[in-house]
Short mmCIF file of C-alpha atoms in Angstrom, two decimals:
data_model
loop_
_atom_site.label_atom_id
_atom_site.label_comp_id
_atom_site.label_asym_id
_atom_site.label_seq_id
_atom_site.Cartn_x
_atom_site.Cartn_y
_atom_site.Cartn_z
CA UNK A 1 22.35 8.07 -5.30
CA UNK A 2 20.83 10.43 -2.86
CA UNK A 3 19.13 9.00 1.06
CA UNK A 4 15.72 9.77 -0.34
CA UNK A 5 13.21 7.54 -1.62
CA UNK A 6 11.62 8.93 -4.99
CA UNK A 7 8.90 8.03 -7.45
CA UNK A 8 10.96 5.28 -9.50
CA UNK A 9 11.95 3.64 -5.73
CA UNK A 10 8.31 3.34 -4.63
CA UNK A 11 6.91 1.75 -8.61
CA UNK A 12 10.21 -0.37 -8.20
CA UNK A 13 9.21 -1.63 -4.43
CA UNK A 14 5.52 -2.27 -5.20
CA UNK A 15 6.95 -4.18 -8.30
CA UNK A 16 9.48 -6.15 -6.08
CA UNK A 17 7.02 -7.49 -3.35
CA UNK A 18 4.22 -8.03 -6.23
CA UNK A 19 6.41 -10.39 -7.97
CA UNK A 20 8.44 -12.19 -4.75
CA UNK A 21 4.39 -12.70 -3.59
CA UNK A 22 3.12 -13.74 -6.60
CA UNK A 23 6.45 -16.38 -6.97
CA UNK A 24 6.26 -17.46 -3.40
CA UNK A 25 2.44 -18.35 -3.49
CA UNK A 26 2.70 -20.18 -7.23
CA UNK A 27 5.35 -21.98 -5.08
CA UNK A 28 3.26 -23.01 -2.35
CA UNK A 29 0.21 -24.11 -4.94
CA UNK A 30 3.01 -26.48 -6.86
CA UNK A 31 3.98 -28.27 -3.20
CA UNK A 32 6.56 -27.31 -0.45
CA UNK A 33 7.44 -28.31 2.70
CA UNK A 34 9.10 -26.38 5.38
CA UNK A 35 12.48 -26.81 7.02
CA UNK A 36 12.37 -25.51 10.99
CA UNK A 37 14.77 -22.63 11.62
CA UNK A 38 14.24 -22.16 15.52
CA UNK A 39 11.00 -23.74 16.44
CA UNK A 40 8.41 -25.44 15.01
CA UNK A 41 6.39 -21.97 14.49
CA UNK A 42 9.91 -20.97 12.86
CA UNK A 43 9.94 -22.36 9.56
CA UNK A 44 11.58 -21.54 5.99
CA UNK A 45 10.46 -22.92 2.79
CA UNK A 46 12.01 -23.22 -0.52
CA UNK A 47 9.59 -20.50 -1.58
CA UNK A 48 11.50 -17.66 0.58
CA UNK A 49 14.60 -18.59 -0.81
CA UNK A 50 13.38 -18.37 -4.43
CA UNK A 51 11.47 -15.27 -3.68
CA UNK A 52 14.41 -13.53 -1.89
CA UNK A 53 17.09 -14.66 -4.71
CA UNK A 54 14.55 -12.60 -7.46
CA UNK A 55 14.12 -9.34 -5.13
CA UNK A 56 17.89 -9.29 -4.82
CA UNK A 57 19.05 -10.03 -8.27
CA UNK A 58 16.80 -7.27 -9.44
CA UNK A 59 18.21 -4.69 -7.18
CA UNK A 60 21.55 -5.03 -7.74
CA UNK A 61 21.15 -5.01 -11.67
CA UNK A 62 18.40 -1.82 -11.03
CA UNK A 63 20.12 -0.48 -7.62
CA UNK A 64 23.65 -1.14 -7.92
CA UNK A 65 24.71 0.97 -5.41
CA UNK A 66 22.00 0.43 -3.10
CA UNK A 67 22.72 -1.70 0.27
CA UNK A 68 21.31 -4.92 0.77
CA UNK A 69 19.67 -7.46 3.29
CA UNK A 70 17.40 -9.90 2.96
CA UNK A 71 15.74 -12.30 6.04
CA UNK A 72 17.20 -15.38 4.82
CA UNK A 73 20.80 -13.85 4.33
CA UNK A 74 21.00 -11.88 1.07
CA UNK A 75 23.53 -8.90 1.82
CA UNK A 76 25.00 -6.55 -0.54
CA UNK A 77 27.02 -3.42 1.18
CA UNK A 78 26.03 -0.32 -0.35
CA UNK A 79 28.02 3.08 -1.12
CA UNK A 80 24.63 5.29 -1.50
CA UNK A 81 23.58 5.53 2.20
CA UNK A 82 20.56 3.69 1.71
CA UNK A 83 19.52 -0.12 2.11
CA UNK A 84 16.69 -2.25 1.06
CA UNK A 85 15.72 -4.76 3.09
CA UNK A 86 13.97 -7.55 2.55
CA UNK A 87 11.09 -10.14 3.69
CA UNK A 88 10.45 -12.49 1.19
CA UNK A 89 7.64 -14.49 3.04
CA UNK A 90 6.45 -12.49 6.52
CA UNK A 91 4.16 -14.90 8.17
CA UNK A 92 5.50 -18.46 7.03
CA UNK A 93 3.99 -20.33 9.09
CA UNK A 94 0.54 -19.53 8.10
CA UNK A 95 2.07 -19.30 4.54
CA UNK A 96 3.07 -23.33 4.40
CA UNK A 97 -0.23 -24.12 6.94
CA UNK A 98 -2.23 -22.37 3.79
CA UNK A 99 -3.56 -19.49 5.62
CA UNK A 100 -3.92 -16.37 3.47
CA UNK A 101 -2.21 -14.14 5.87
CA UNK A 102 1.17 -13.77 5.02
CA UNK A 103 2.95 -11.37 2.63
CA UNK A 104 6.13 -10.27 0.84
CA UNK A 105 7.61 -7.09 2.32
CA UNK A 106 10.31 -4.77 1.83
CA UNK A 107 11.85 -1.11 3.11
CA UNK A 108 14.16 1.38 1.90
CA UNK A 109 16.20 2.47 4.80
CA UNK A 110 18.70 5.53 4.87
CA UNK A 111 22.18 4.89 6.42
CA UNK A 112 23.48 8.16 7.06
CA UNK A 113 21.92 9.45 10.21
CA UNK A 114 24.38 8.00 12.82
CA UNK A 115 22.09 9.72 15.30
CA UNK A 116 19.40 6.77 14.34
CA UNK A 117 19.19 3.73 17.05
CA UNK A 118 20.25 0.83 14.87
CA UNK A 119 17.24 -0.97 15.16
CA UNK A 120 14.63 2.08 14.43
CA UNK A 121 16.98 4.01 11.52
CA UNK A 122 15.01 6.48 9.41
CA UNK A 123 12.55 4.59 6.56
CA UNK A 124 12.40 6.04 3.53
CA UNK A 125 9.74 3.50 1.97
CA UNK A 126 7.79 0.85 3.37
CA UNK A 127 5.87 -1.60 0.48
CA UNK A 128 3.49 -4.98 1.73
CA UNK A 129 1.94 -7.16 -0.33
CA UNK A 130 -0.36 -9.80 0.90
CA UNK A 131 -0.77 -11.53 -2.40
CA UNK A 132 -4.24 -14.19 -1.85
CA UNK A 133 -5.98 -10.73 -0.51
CA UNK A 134 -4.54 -8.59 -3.59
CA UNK A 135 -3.65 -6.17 -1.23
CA UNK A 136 -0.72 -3.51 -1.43
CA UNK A 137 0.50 -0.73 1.05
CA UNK A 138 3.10 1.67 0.07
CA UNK A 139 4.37 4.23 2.22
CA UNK A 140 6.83 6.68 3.40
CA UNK A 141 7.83 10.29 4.19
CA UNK A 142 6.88 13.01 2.02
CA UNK A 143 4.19 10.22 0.29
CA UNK A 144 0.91 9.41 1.66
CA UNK A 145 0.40 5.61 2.51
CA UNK A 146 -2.10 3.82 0.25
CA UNK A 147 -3.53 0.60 0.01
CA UNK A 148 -4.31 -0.72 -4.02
CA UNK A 149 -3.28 3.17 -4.88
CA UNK A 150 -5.92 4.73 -2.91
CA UNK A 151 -4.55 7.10 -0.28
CA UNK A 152 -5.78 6.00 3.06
CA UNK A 153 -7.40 8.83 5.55
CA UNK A 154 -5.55 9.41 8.60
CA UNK A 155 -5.53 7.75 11.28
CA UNK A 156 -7.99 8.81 14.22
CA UNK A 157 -6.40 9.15 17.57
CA UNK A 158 -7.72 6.40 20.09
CA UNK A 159 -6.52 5.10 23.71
CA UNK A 160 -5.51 1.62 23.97
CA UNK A 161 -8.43 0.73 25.77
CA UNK A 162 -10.76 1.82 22.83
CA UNK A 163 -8.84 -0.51 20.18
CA UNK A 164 -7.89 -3.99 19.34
CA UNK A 165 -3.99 -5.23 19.62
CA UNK A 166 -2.32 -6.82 17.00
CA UNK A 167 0.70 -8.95 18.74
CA UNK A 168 2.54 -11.54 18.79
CA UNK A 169 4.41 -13.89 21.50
CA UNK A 170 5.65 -17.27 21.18
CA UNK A 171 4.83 -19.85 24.39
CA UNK A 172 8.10 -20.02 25.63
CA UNK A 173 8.52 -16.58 26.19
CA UNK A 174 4.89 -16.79 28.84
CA UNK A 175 7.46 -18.47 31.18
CA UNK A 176 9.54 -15.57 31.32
CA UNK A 177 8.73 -12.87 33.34
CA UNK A 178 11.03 -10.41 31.96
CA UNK A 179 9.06 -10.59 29.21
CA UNK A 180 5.65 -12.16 29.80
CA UNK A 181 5.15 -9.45 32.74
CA UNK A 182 4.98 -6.38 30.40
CA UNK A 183 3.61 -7.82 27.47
CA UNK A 184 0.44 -8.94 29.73
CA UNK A 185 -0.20 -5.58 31.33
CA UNK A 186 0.22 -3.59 27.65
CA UNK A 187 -2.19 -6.60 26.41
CA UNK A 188 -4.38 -6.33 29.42
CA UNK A 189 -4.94 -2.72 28.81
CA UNK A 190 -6.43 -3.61 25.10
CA UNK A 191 -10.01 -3.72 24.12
CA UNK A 192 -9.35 -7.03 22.38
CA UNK A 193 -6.21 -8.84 21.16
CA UNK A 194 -5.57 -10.45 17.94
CA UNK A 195 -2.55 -12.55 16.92
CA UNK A 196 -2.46 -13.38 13.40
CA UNK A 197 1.29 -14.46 12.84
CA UNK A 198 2.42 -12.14 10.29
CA UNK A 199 3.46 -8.47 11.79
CA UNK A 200 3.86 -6.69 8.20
CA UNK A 201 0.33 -7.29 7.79
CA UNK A 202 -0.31 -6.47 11.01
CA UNK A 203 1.04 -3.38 10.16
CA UNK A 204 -0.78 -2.84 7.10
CA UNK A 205 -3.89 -3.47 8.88
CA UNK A 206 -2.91 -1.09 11.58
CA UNK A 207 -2.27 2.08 8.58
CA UNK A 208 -6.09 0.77 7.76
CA UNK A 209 -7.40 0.45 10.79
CA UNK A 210 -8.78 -2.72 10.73
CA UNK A 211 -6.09 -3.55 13.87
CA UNK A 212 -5.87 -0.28 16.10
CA UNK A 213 -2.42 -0.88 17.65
CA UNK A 214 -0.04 -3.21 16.74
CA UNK A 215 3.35 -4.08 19.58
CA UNK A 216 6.15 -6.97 19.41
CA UNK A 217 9.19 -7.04 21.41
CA UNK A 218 12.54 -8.39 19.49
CA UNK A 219 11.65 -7.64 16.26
CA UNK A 220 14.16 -7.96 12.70
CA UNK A 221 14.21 -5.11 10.94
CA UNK A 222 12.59 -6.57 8.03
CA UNK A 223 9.43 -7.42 10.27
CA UNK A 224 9.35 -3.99 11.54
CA UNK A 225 10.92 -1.01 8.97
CA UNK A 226 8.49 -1.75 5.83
CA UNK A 227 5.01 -1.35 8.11
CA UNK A 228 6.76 1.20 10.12
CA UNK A 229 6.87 3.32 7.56
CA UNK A 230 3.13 2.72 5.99
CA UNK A 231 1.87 3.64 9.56
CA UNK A 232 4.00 7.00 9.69
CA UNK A 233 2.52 7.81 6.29
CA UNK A 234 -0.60 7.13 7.71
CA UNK A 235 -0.34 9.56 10.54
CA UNK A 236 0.24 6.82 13.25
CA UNK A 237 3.21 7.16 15.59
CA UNK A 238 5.72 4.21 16.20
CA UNK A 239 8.11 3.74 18.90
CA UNK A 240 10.99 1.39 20.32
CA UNK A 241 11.77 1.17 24.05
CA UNK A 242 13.75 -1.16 25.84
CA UNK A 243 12.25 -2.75 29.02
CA UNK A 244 14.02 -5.37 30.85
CA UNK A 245 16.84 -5.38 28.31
CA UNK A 246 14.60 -6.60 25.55
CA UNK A 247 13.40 -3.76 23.03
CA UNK A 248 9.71 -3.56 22.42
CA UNK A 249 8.36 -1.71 18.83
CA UNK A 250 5.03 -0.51 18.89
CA UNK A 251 2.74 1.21 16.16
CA UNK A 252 -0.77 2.90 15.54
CA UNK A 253 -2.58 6.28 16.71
CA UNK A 254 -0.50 8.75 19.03
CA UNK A 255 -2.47 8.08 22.60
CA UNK A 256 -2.20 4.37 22.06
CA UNK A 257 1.47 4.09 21.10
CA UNK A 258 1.90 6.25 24.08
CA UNK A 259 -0.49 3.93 26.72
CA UNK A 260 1.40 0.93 25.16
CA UNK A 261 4.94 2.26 26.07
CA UNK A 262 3.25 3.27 29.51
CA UNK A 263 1.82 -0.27 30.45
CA UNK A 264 5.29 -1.79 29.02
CA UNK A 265 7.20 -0.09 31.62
CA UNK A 266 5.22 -0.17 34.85
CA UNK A 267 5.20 -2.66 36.77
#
């Protein structure tokens, strides 16, 4: 199967994350509790396990030759050059404290362009589904990102200062200077911040508009490739850049993304 994303790939995806959602939240309304991964904001429930077994199964009866990897360790090597990967639950921790903002999310990655960083390859689709809000973005190159199959206008260009950022960093990392030094001056520059806890929808929010600019530093490829893509489709601009040895992704309109990678470095 060719590196390119077509029709059938993008119906398939906004299938996928509609029905991992939909499973994962009938879940949560039935009862779950969470088991802590690497903090106590760092949960898994029962739900993303469940949710992540039907994405997979379905691909590899559908996608055969596709590549696979999933958040909570699905993994199928591919021979096609191209790999879906997977976030059953984005934002558990809001998901198990009954928040509504959390989501199932998935990409379509190509493999083939060695000249890729591994941790910002070429995205081929991007698909986020935030199932309480009935809201689904789809994305990617050569197809205009839409949210509920309206295509969404493009984004104006804004500075940093003119727009909120989405973000997110956990406590222990304010005691770090390494890390706590750039992300203050890129959040400093901000109009306002906002830090919901789930960065697909961040993301989504960012194609909309409804968050203007949207960075993380050390971020899983399934928390950054499926909104990556939905804001490139959008006409936002997305970067990676490594500051102190830790790698910073950043997304939303052109000036921002660029005053973001500016504040990130000074210093």
């Amino acid at each position: 199967m060719s590196a390119f994303a077509t029709e059938e790939d993008f119906v398939l995806a906004a299938s996928l994350v509609r029905e991992a959602g939909a499973l994962a939240f009938a879940m949560r309304e039935e009862g779950l509790t969470g088991r802590q991964k690497t903090s106590v904001s760092d949960v898994v429930t029962a739900a993303d396990h469940a949710a992540e077994k039907l994405v997979l199964e379905t691909l590899r009866r559908l996608r055969p030759d596709d590549g696979i990897v999933g958040e909570e360790g699905a993994s199928h090597q591919g021979t096609s050059g191209r790999t879906w990967v997977i976030d059953p639950v984005d934002g558990t921790y809001n998901f198990l404290s009954g928040s509504p903002y959390w989501c199932s999310a998935l990409a379509l990655r190509a493999d083939e362009d060695t000249d890729q960083p591994v941790d910002n390859p070429d995205v081929l689709l991007g698909a986020v589904f935030q199932p309480q809000e009935d809201k689904l973005w789809l994305g990617g190159p050569g197809r205009a990102a839409t949210l509920n199959g309206g295509a969404l206008p493009a984004l104006p260009d804004a500075g940093l200062d003119r727009l909120s950022a989405g973000t997110y960093l956990h406590p222990t990392w304010l005691m770090r200077s390494e890390v706590a030094g750039p992300w203050t001056r890129a959040a400093a520059g901000a109009a306002t911040i906002r830090m919901l806890g789930s960065g697909s929808c961040d993301l989504g929010s960012v194609a909309t508009g409804r968050l203007g600019v949207w960075f993380q530093h050390s971020c899983p490829e399934w928390d950054w490739l499926p909104g990556k893509a939905i804001v490139e489709a959008a006409g936002g601009a997305t970067a990676v850049i490594e500051v102190n040895g830790f790698r910073w992704y950043v997304a939303g309109p052109v000036a921002a993304v660029r005053d973001v990678q500016r504040l990130l470095v000074e210093g």
